[in-house]
CSV table of C-alpha atoms and ligand atoms in Angstrom, one decimal:
chain,number,residue,atom,x,y,z
P,129,MET,CA,0.0,0.2,-0.1
P,130,SER,CA,1.2,3.6,-0.8
P,131,ASP,CA,2.2,5.8,2.0
P,132,THR,CA,1.2,9.0,0.3
P,133,GLY,CA,-1.5,11.2,1.9
P,134,ASN,CA,-3.7,11.0,-1.2
P,135,ALA,CA,-3.4,7.2,-1.4
P,136,ALA,CA,-4.3,7.0,2.2
P,137,ALA,CA,-7.4,9.3,1.7
P,138,ARG,CA,-8.5,6.9,-1.3
P,139,ASP,CA,-8.1,3.7,0.7
P,140,THR,CA,-10.2,5.2,3.3
P,141,ASP,CA,-12.9,6.3,1.1
P,142,ALA,CA,-13.1,3.1,-1.0
P,143,PRO,CA,-15.4,0.3,-0.1
P,144,LEU,CA,-13.5,-2.7,1.6
P,145,LEU,CA,-16.2,-4.9,0.1
P,146,SER,CA,-18.5,-4.4,-2.9
P,147,VAL,CA,-21.2,-6.9,-3.9
P,148,GLU,CA,-22.4,-6.5,-7.5
P,149,GLY,CA,-25.6,-8.0,-8.7
P,150,LEU,CA,-24.9,-11.2,-6.7
P,151,SER,CA,-27.3,-14.1,-7.2
P,152,LYS,CA,-27.4,-17.6,-5.7
P,153,THR,CA,-29.7,-20.3,-7.2
P,154,TYR,CA,-29.8,-23.9,-6.1
P,155,SER,CA,-30.9,-26.5,-8.5
P,156,SER,CA,-32.0,-29.9,-7.6
P,157,GLY,CA,-30.9,-33.1,-9.2
P,158,ARG,CA,-33.0,-34.5,-11.9
P,159,ARG,CA,-34.2,-37.5,-10.0
P,160,LEU,CA,-35.3,-35.6,-6.8
P,161,ALA,CA,-37.2,-33.1,-8.8
P,162,ASP,CA,-38.9,-35.6,-10.9
P,163,ARG,CA,-39.9,-37.5,-7.8
P,164,LEU,CA,-41.0,-34.5,-5.9
P,165,THR,CA,-42.8,-32.5,-8.6
P,166,GLY,CA,-42.7,-34.3,-12.0
P,167,ARG,CA,-40.4,-31.5,-13.2
P,168,ALA,CA,-36.9,-31.9,-14.8
P,169,GLU,CA,-35.4,-29.6,-12.2
P,170,ILE,CA,-36.4,-27.5,-9.2
P,171,ARG,CA,-34.6,-24.2,-9.0
P,172,VAL,CA,-34.4,-22.2,-5.7
P,173,GLN,CA,-33.3,-18.5,-6.1
P,174,ALA,CA,-32.1,-17.9,-2.7
P,175,VAL,CA,-30.3,-14.5,-3.5
P,176,LYS,CA,-31.3,-12.3,-6.4
P,177,GLU,CA,-29.2,-9.6,-7.9
P,178,VAL,CA,-28.0,-8.1,-4.6
P,179,SER,CA,-25.6,-5.1,-4.7
P,180,PHE,CA,-24.1,-3.0,-1.9
P,181,SER,CA,-20.8,-2.0,-0.5
P,182,ILE,CA,-19.3,-1.7,3.1
P,183,ARG,CA,-16.6,0.7,4.0
P,184,ARG,CA,-13.7,-0.3,6.1
P,185,GLY,CA,-14.6,-0.2,9.7
P,186,GLU,CA,-18.3,-0.1,9.0
P,187,ILE,CA,-21.0,-2.7,10.5
P,188,MET,CA,-23.6,-3.2,7.7
P,189,GLY,CA,-26.7,-4.8,9.4
P,190,LEU,CA,-28.6,-7.3,7.3
P,191,ILE,CA,-32.2,-7.8,8.6
P,192,GLY,CA,-35.0,-10.0,7.4
P,193,GLU,CA,-36.9,-13.0,8.5
P,194,SER,CA,-35.9,-16.7,8.6
P,195,GLY,CA,-35.6,-18.2,5.2
P,196,CYS,CA,-35.3,-14.8,3.4
P,197,GLY,CA,-31.7,-15.6,2.1
P,198,LYS,CA,-29.6,-13.6,4.6
P,199,SER,CA,-27.2,-16.5,5.5
P,200,THR,CA,-27.0,-17.6,2.0
P,201,LEU,CA,-25.8,-14.1,1.0
P,202,GLY,CA,-23.3,-14.0,3.7
P,203,ARG,CA,-21.9,-17.4,2.7
P,204,THR,CA,-21.9,-16.7,-1.1
P,205,ILE,CA,-19.9,-13.4,-0.5
P,206,LEU,CA,-17.2,-15.7,1.3
P,207,ARG,CA,-17.6,-18.3,-1.6
P,208,LEU,CA,-18.6,-20.9,1.0
P,209,HIS,CA,-21.4,-21.1,-1.6
P,210,GLU,CA,-20.5,-20.5,-5.2
P,211,PRO,CA,-22.4,-17.5,-6.7
P,212,THR,CA,-24.5,-18.3,-9.8
P,213,ALA,CA,-24.0,-14.6,-11.0
P,214,GLY,CA,-22.5,-11.4,-10.0
P,215,ARG,CA,-19.1,-10.3,-8.4
P,216,VAL,CA,-17.7,-9.6,-5.0
P,217,ILE,CA,-14.8,-7.1,-4.8
P,218,PHE,CA,-12.9,-7.2,-1.7
P,219,ASP,CA,-10.1,-4.6,-1.2
P,220,GLY,CA,-9.9,-4.3,-5.2
P,221,ALA,CA,-9.8,-8.2,-5.8
P,222,ASP,CA,-12.4,-9.9,-7.5
P,223,VAL,CA,-13.1,-12.8,-5.0
P,224,THR,CA,-15.4,-14.5,-7.4
P,225,ALA,CA,-12.6,-14.9,-10.0
P,226,LEU,CA,-9.9,-16.3,-7.8
P,227,SER,CA,-8.5,-19.8,-8.0
P,228,ASP,CA,-8.8,-22.3,-5.4
P,229,ASP,CA,-5.2,-21.5,-4.0
P,230,GLN,CA,-6.0,-17.8,-4.2
P,231,MET,CA,-9.3,-18.2,-2.3
P,232,LYS,CA,-7.6,-20.0,0.5
P,233,ALA,CA,-5.1,-17.2,1.0
P,234,MET,CA,-8.0,-14.7,0.9
P,235,ARG,CA,-9.8,-16.8,3.5
P,236,ARG,CA,-7.4,-15.6,6.1
P,237,ARG,CA,-8.6,-11.9,5.5
P,238,MET,CA,-12.5,-12.9,5.2
P,239,GLN,CA,-14.0,-15.0,8.1
P,240,ILE,CA,-17.3,-16.1,9.5
P,241,ILE,CA,-18.9,-16.4,12.9
P,242,PHE,CA,-21.7,-19.1,12.8
P,243,GLN,CA,-25.0,-19.0,14.4
P,244,ASP,CA,-25.0,-22.1,16.3
P,245,PRO,CA,-22.0,-22.4,18.8
P,246,TYR,CA,-23.1,-26.0,19.5
P,247,ALA,CA,-23.1,-27.3,15.9
P,248,SER,CA,-20.2,-25.2,14.6
P,249,LEU,CA,-17.4,-26.7,16.8
P,250,ASN,CA,-16.1,-30.3,16.3
P,251,PRO,CA,-16.7,-32.0,19.7
P,252,ARG,CA,-13.7,-34.4,19.3
P,253,ARG,CA,-11.1,-31.3,19.1
P,254,THR,CA,-9.7,-29.4,21.9
P,255,VAL,CA,-10.1,-25.6,22.0
P,256,GLU,CA,-6.5,-25.2,21.1
P,257,GLU,CA,-7.1,-27.5,18.0
P,258,ILE,CA,-10.3,-25.6,17.0
P,259,VAL,CA,-8.9,-22.1,17.4
P,260,GLY,CA,-5.4,-23.0,16.1
P,261,LEU,CA,-6.6,-24.6,12.8
P,262,PRO,CA,-6.6,-21.4,10.8
P,263,LEU,CA,-3.0,-20.7,12.1
P,264,ARG,CA,-1.9,-24.1,10.9
P,265,LEU,CA,-3.9,-23.9,7.5
P,266,HIS,CA,-2.4,-20.4,6.7
P,267,GLY,CA,1.1,-21.1,8.0
P,268,LEU,CA,0.8,-18.4,10.5
P,269,ALA,CA,2.7,-20.1,13.4
P,270,SER,CA,6.1,-21.3,13.6
P,271,GLY,CA,6.2,-24.4,15.8
P,272,ARG,CA,4.2,-26.1,18.5
P,273,GLU,CA,5.0,-23.2,21.2
P,274,ASP,CA,4.1,-20.3,18.9
P,275,LEU,CA,0.9,-21.9,17.9
P,276,ARG,CA,-0.2,-22.4,21.5
P,277,ALA,CA,0.9,-18.9,22.4
P,278,LYS,CA,-1.0,-17.2,19.5
P,279,THR,CA,-4.0,-19.5,20.4
P,280,ALA,CA,-3.8,-18.6,24.1
P,281,ALA,CA,-3.6,-14.9,23.3
P,282,ILE,CA,-6.8,-14.8,21.1
P,283,VAL,CA,-8.6,-17.0,23.6
P,284,GLU,CA,-7.9,-14.6,26.4
P,285,LYS,CA,-8.9,-11.7,24.1
P,286,VAL,CA,-12.4,-13.1,23.9
P,287,GLY,CA,-12.9,-13.5,27.5
P,288,LEU,CA,-11.7,-17.1,28.2
P,289,LYS,CA,-8.7,-18.3,29.9
P,290,SER,CA,-5.6,-20.1,28.5
P,291,ALA,CA,-6.4,-22.9,31.0
P,292,HIS,CA,-9.4,-23.5,28.8
P,293,LEU,CA,-7.1,-24.6,25.7
P,294,ASP,CA,-7.1,-28.4,26.6
P,295,ARG,CA,-11.0,-28.5,27.1
P,296,TYR,CA,-13.5,-29.8,24.8
P,297,PRO,CA,-16.6,-27.9,23.5
P,298,HIS,CA,-19.1,-29.7,25.6
P,299,GLN,CA,-17.3,-28.5,28.9
P,300,PHE,CA,-18.5,-24.8,28.1
P,301,SER,CA,-21.7,-23.0,28.2
P,302,GLY,CA,-23.3,-21.5,25.2
P,303,GLY,CA,-21.9,-18.1,25.4
P,304,GLN,CA,-18.4,-19.5,26.1
P,305,ARG,CA,-18.7,-21.8,23.1
P,306,GLN,CA,-19.6,-18.6,20.9
P,307,ARG,CA,-16.5,-17.0,22.4
P,308,ILE,CA,-14.5,-20.0,21.1
P,309,GLY,CA,-16.2,-19.5,17.5
P,310,ILE,CA,-15.3,-15.9,17.7
P,311,ALA,CA,-11.6,-16.6,18.6
P,312,ARG,CA,-11.5,-19.2,15.7
P,313,ALA,CA,-12.7,-16.4,13.3
P,314,LEU,CA,-10.3,-13.9,14.5
P,315,VAL,CA,-7.0,-15.6,15.2
P,316,SER,CA,-5.7,-15.3,11.6
P,317,HIS,CA,-6.2,-11.5,11.9
P,318,PRO,CA,-8.9,-11.1,9.3
P,319,GLU,CA,-10.4,-7.8,8.0
P,320,PHE,CA,-13.8,-8.7,7.3
P,321,ILE,CA,-16.3,-10.9,9.2
P,322,VAL,CA,-19.7,-12.2,8.3
P,323,CYS,CA,-21.5,-12.3,11.7
P,324,ASP,CA,-24.2,-14.9,10.8
P,325,GLU,CA,-26.9,-14.5,13.5
P,326,PRO,CA,-24.1,-14.8,16.1
P,327,VAL,CA,-26.5,-14.1,19.1
P,328,SER,CA,-29.6,-15.8,18.1
P,329,ALA,CA,-29.0,-19.1,19.9
P,330,LEU,CA,-28.1,-17.6,23.1
P,331,ASP,CA,-30.1,-16.4,26.2
P,332,VAL,CA,-30.8,-12.6,26.2
P,333,SER,CA,-28.4,-11.9,29.1
P,334,ILE,CA,-25.5,-13.8,27.2
P,335,GLN,CA,-26.5,-11.9,23.9
P,336,ALA,CA,-25.8,-8.5,25.7
P,337,GLN,CA,-22.3,-9.8,26.7
P,338,ILE,CA,-21.4,-11.3,23.1
P,339,ILE,CA,-22.7,-8.0,21.4
P,340,GLN,CA,-20.6,-6.0,23.7
P,341,LEU,CA,-17.5,-8.3,22.9
P,342,LEU,CA,-18.0,-7.9,19.1
P,343,THR,CA,-18.1,-4.1,19.6
P,344,GLU,CA,-14.9,-4.0,21.4
P,345,LEU,CA,-13.1,-6.3,19.2
P,346,LYS,CA,-14.2,-4.4,16.2
P,347,GLN,CA,-12.7,-1.2,17.6
P,348,GLU,CA,-9.4,-2.8,19.0
P,349,MET,CA,-8.8,-5.0,15.7
P,350,GLY,CA,-10.0,-2.5,13.2
P,351,LEU,CA,-12.7,-5.0,11.8
P,352,THR,CA,-15.4,-4.6,9.3
P,353,TYR,CA,-18.5,-6.6,9.8
P,354,LEU,CA,-21.7,-7.9,7.8
P,355,PHE,CA,-24.0,-8.5,10.9
P,356,ILE,CA,-26.9,-10.7,9.8
P,357,SER,CA,-29.9,-10.9,12.3
P,358,HIS,CA,-33.6,-11.2,12.3
P,359,ASP,CA,-33.7,-9.0,15.4
P,360,ILE,CA,-34.3,-5.4,14.5
P,361,SER,CA,-33.4,-4.3,18.0
P,362,VAL,CA,-29.9,-5.9,17.8
P,363,ILE,CA,-29.3,-4.4,14.2
P,364,GLY,CA,-30.4,-1.0,15.3
P,365,TYR,CA,-28.0,-1.1,18.3
P,366,LEU,CA,-25.0,-2.1,16.3
P,367,SER,CA,-25.1,-1.0,12.8
P,368,ASP,CA,-23.9,2.0,10.9
P,369,ARG,CA,-26.0,1.1,8.0
P,370,VAL,CA,-28.9,-1.4,7.4
P,371,ALA,CA,-29.9,-3.4,4.4
P,372,VAL,CA,-33.5,-5.1,4.6
P,373,MET,CA,-33.8,-8.3,2.8
P,374,TYR,CA,-37.1,-9.9,1.6
P,375,LEU,CA,-37.3,-13.2,-0.4
P,376,GLY,CA,-33.7,-12.8,-1.8
P,377,GLU,CA,-33.8,-9.2,-2.6
P,378,ILE,CA,-32.6,-5.9,-0.8
P,379,VAL,CA,-35.7,-3.9,-0.7
P,380,GLU,CA,-34.3,-1.1,1.5
P,381,LEU,CA,-30.9,0.3,2.3
P,382,GLY,CA,-29.5,3.3,3.9
P,383,SER,CA,-28.0,4.6,7.3
P,384,ALA,CA,-29.3,3.1,10.3
P,385,GLU,CA,-30.6,6.4,11.4
P,386,ALA,CA,-32.6,6.8,8.1
P,387,VAL,CA,-33.9,3.4,7.7
P,388,LEU,CA,-35.0,2.7,11.2
P,389,SER,CA,-36.4,6.4,11.9
P,390,ASN,CA,-37.9,6.8,8.5
P,391,PRO,CA,-38.5,3.4,7.0
P,392,ARG,CA,-39.8,3.8,3.5
P,393,HIS,CA,-40.6,0.2,2.3
P,394,PRO,CA,-43.7,-1.2,3.6
P,395,TYR,CA,-41.8,-4.4,4.7
P,396,THR,CA,-39.3,-2.4,6.8
P,397,GLN,CA,-42.3,-0.4,8.3
P,398,SER,CA,-43.8,-3.9,9.2
P,399,LEU,CA,-40.5,-4.9,11.1
P,400,MET,CA,-40.4,-1.5,12.9
P,401,SER,CA,-43.8,-1.8,13.9
P,402,ALA,CA,-43.0,-4.8,16.3
P,403,VAL,CA,-40.3,-2.8,18.1
P,404,PRO,CA,-42.0,-1.6,21.4
P,405,GLU,CA,-41.4,2.2,22.1
P,406,VAL,CA,-41.4,2.7,25.9
P,407,ASP,CA,-40.5,6.4,25.8
P,408,ARG,CA,-43.4,7.7,23.4
P,409,PRO,CA,-46.7,8.6,24.5
P,410,GLY,CA,-48.5,6.9,21.7
P,411,HIS,CA,-47.5,3.6,20.2
P,412,ARG,CA,-47.3,2.3,16.7
P,413,ASN,CA,-50.0,0.0,15.3
P,414,ARG,CA,-48.5,-3.5,15.1
P,415,VAL,CA,-48.6,-4.4,11.3
P,416,ARG,CA,-49.5,-8.2,11.2
P,417,LEU,CA,-48.4,-9.6,7.8
P,418,SER,CA,-50.6,-12.1,6.5
P,419,GLY,CA,-49.4,-15.6,5.6
P,420,ASP,CA,-45.7,-16.8,5.4
P,421,LEU,CA,-42.7,-15.8,3.5
P,422,PRO,CA,-43.5,-17.3,-0.1
P,423,SER,CA,-41.3,-20.2,-1.2
P,424,PRO,CA,-38.2,-19.2,-3.3
P,425,ILE,CA,-39.0,-22.1,-5.6
P,426,ALA,CA,-41.8,-20.1,-6.9
P,427,PRO,CA,-41.4,-16.4,-5.9
P,428,PRO,CA,-44.4,-14.1,-6.7
P,429,PRO,CA,-44.3,-12.2,-9.9
P,430,GLY,CA,-44.0,-8.5,-9.9
P,431,CYS,CA,-43.1,-7.2,-6.3
P,432,ARG,CA,-42.1,-10.3,-4.3
P,433,PHE,CA,-43.7,-8.7,-1.2
P,434,HIS,CA,-47.1,-8.2,-2.9
P,435,THR,CA,-48.8,-11.4,-1.5
P,436,ARG,CA,-48.3,-9.8,2.1
P,437,CYS,CA,-48.2,-6.0,1.5
P,438,PRO,CA,-51.3,-4.1,3.0
P,439,LEU,CA,-50.6,-1.4,0.4
P,440,ALA,CA,-50.3,-3.7,-2.9
P,441,ILE,CA,-52.1,-2.4,-6.0
P,442,ASP,CA,-52.4,-4.0,-9.4
P,443,ILE,CA,-49.0,-3.0,-10.8
P,444,CYS,CA,-47.4,-4.5,-7.9
P,445,ARG,CA,-48.6,-7.9,-9.0
P,446,ARG,CA,-47.2,-7.3,-12.7
P,447,GLU,CA,-44.0,-5.3,-12.4
P,448,ALA,CA,-41.1,-5.6,-10.0
P,449,PRO,CA,-40.4,-2.0,-8.7
P,450,LYS,CA,-37.0,-0.4,-9.3
P,451,VAL,CA,-34.6,0.6,-6.5
P,452,GLU,CA,-35.0,4.4,-6.1
P,453,THR,CA,-33.1,7.1,-4.0
P,454,VAL,CA,-35.3,8.4,-1.2
P,455,GLY,CA,-32.7,10.4,0.7
P,456,PRO,CA,-28.9,10.6,1.0
P,457,GLY,CA,-27.6,7.2,0.6
P,458,HIS,CA,-31.1,5.9,1.4
P,459,THR,CA,-32.7,3.7,-1.2
P,460,ALA,CA,-35.9,1.5,-1.5
P,461,ALA,CA,-37.8,-0.5,-4.2
P,462,CYS,CA,-41.4,0.2,-4.1
P,463,HIS,CA,-44.2,1.5,-6.6
P,464,ARG,CA,-45.8,3.6,-4.0
P,465,LEU,CA,-42.6,5.5,-2.5
P,466,HIS,CA,-43.7,8.9,-4.0
P,467,GLU,CA,-47.3,8.6,-2.3
P,468,ASN,CA,-45.6,8.9,1.2
P,469,LEU,CA,-47.8,6.2,2.4
P,470,SER,CA,-46.8,4.7,5.9
P,471,LEU,CA,-48.0,1.6,7.8
P,472,LEU,CA,-46.8,3.3,11.0
P,473,GLU,CA,-49.7,5.4,12.2
P,474,GLU,CA,-49.5,6.5,15.8
P,475,GLU,CA,-52.3,5.4,18.2
P,476,GLU,CA,-53.5,7.5,20.8
P,477,PRO,CA,-53.1,6.1,24.2
P,478,ALA,CA,-56.1,4.6,25.9
Z,254,SF4,FE1,-46.1,-3.2,-1.5
Z,254,SF4,FE2,-46.5,-2.7,-3.9
Z,254,SF4,FE3,-44.6,-1.4,-2.6
Z,254,SF4,FE4,-44.4,-4.0,-3.1
Z,254,SF4,S1,-44.3,-2.4,-4.8
Z,254,SF4,S2,-44.1,-3.1,-1.3
Z,254,SF4,S3,-46.5,-4.7,-2.9
Z,254,SF4,S4,-46.7,-1.3,-2.4
């Protein structure tokens, strides 16, 4: 990296990660599709033409209900799942075009913290073996002692003790196991982390501790997060910017302040209506969406949200809305944006 002032300014301004038209479609085998549906193939479009960027040091919150494609998006960015279309640019390099060897080297810089600390740790390995594996894979430790010292250092940084190195995952609580998962993700000193619902499987009191830990580690280690959650309170607390996902598409994106205080998409408004507002004299009508998230095997035509949207009109059933700018750095995709309709009417207190 150049050491000139101008280059430094460019580096700070440039996004660390850009996602450009990223799509992920899964196809079933012929035999399974034929048995289940009589069709030659079942195609599941889990992520559709998603674009956004994340600046270095930023936390991008990704919110949406279960099954909307959030985790698939996170994993496709890291090429844990291969994209069907689109590109991922990380620090100037096209991740989607890297060879297997180049991708292996890139994984040191791009890591993931998984949702389920119970399932993501090998029960037959000690903490030292689990956390030290990335050091071994990337040749980042020179010998047994160095590996143990580096593993002990990161284990202590996440709030465990070096005495824990020889224990097995079943000897820890849920919160401690998630700390082990965080240590494994951070031991190779990555720059970018996909935090895939890292607190969803934990008790509420433990959630707060893990969120605090992730916030401190971000500052201390200069990290950039894509933070995935279905909990808008968690997303609102942590995020600099927020992307709202519905059935594989980003329907609204902007600063956390803009999206959460002035949500423009009816789906975002429905998510916001579920947040209790204890400080306000009135409270928001709870918007109850009818039905479940449609299947990504047969997504609705037009606007994918039209089957559940209280504001849907004819055009919504025929045409997909375009992404429009609704404020500085704030975009949304809805045919009725210019009517300034809102599902968030205030109710008078009883
Ligand atoms: Fe609702 Fe129509 Fe807007 Fe989609 S385009 S969110 S169906 S109003």
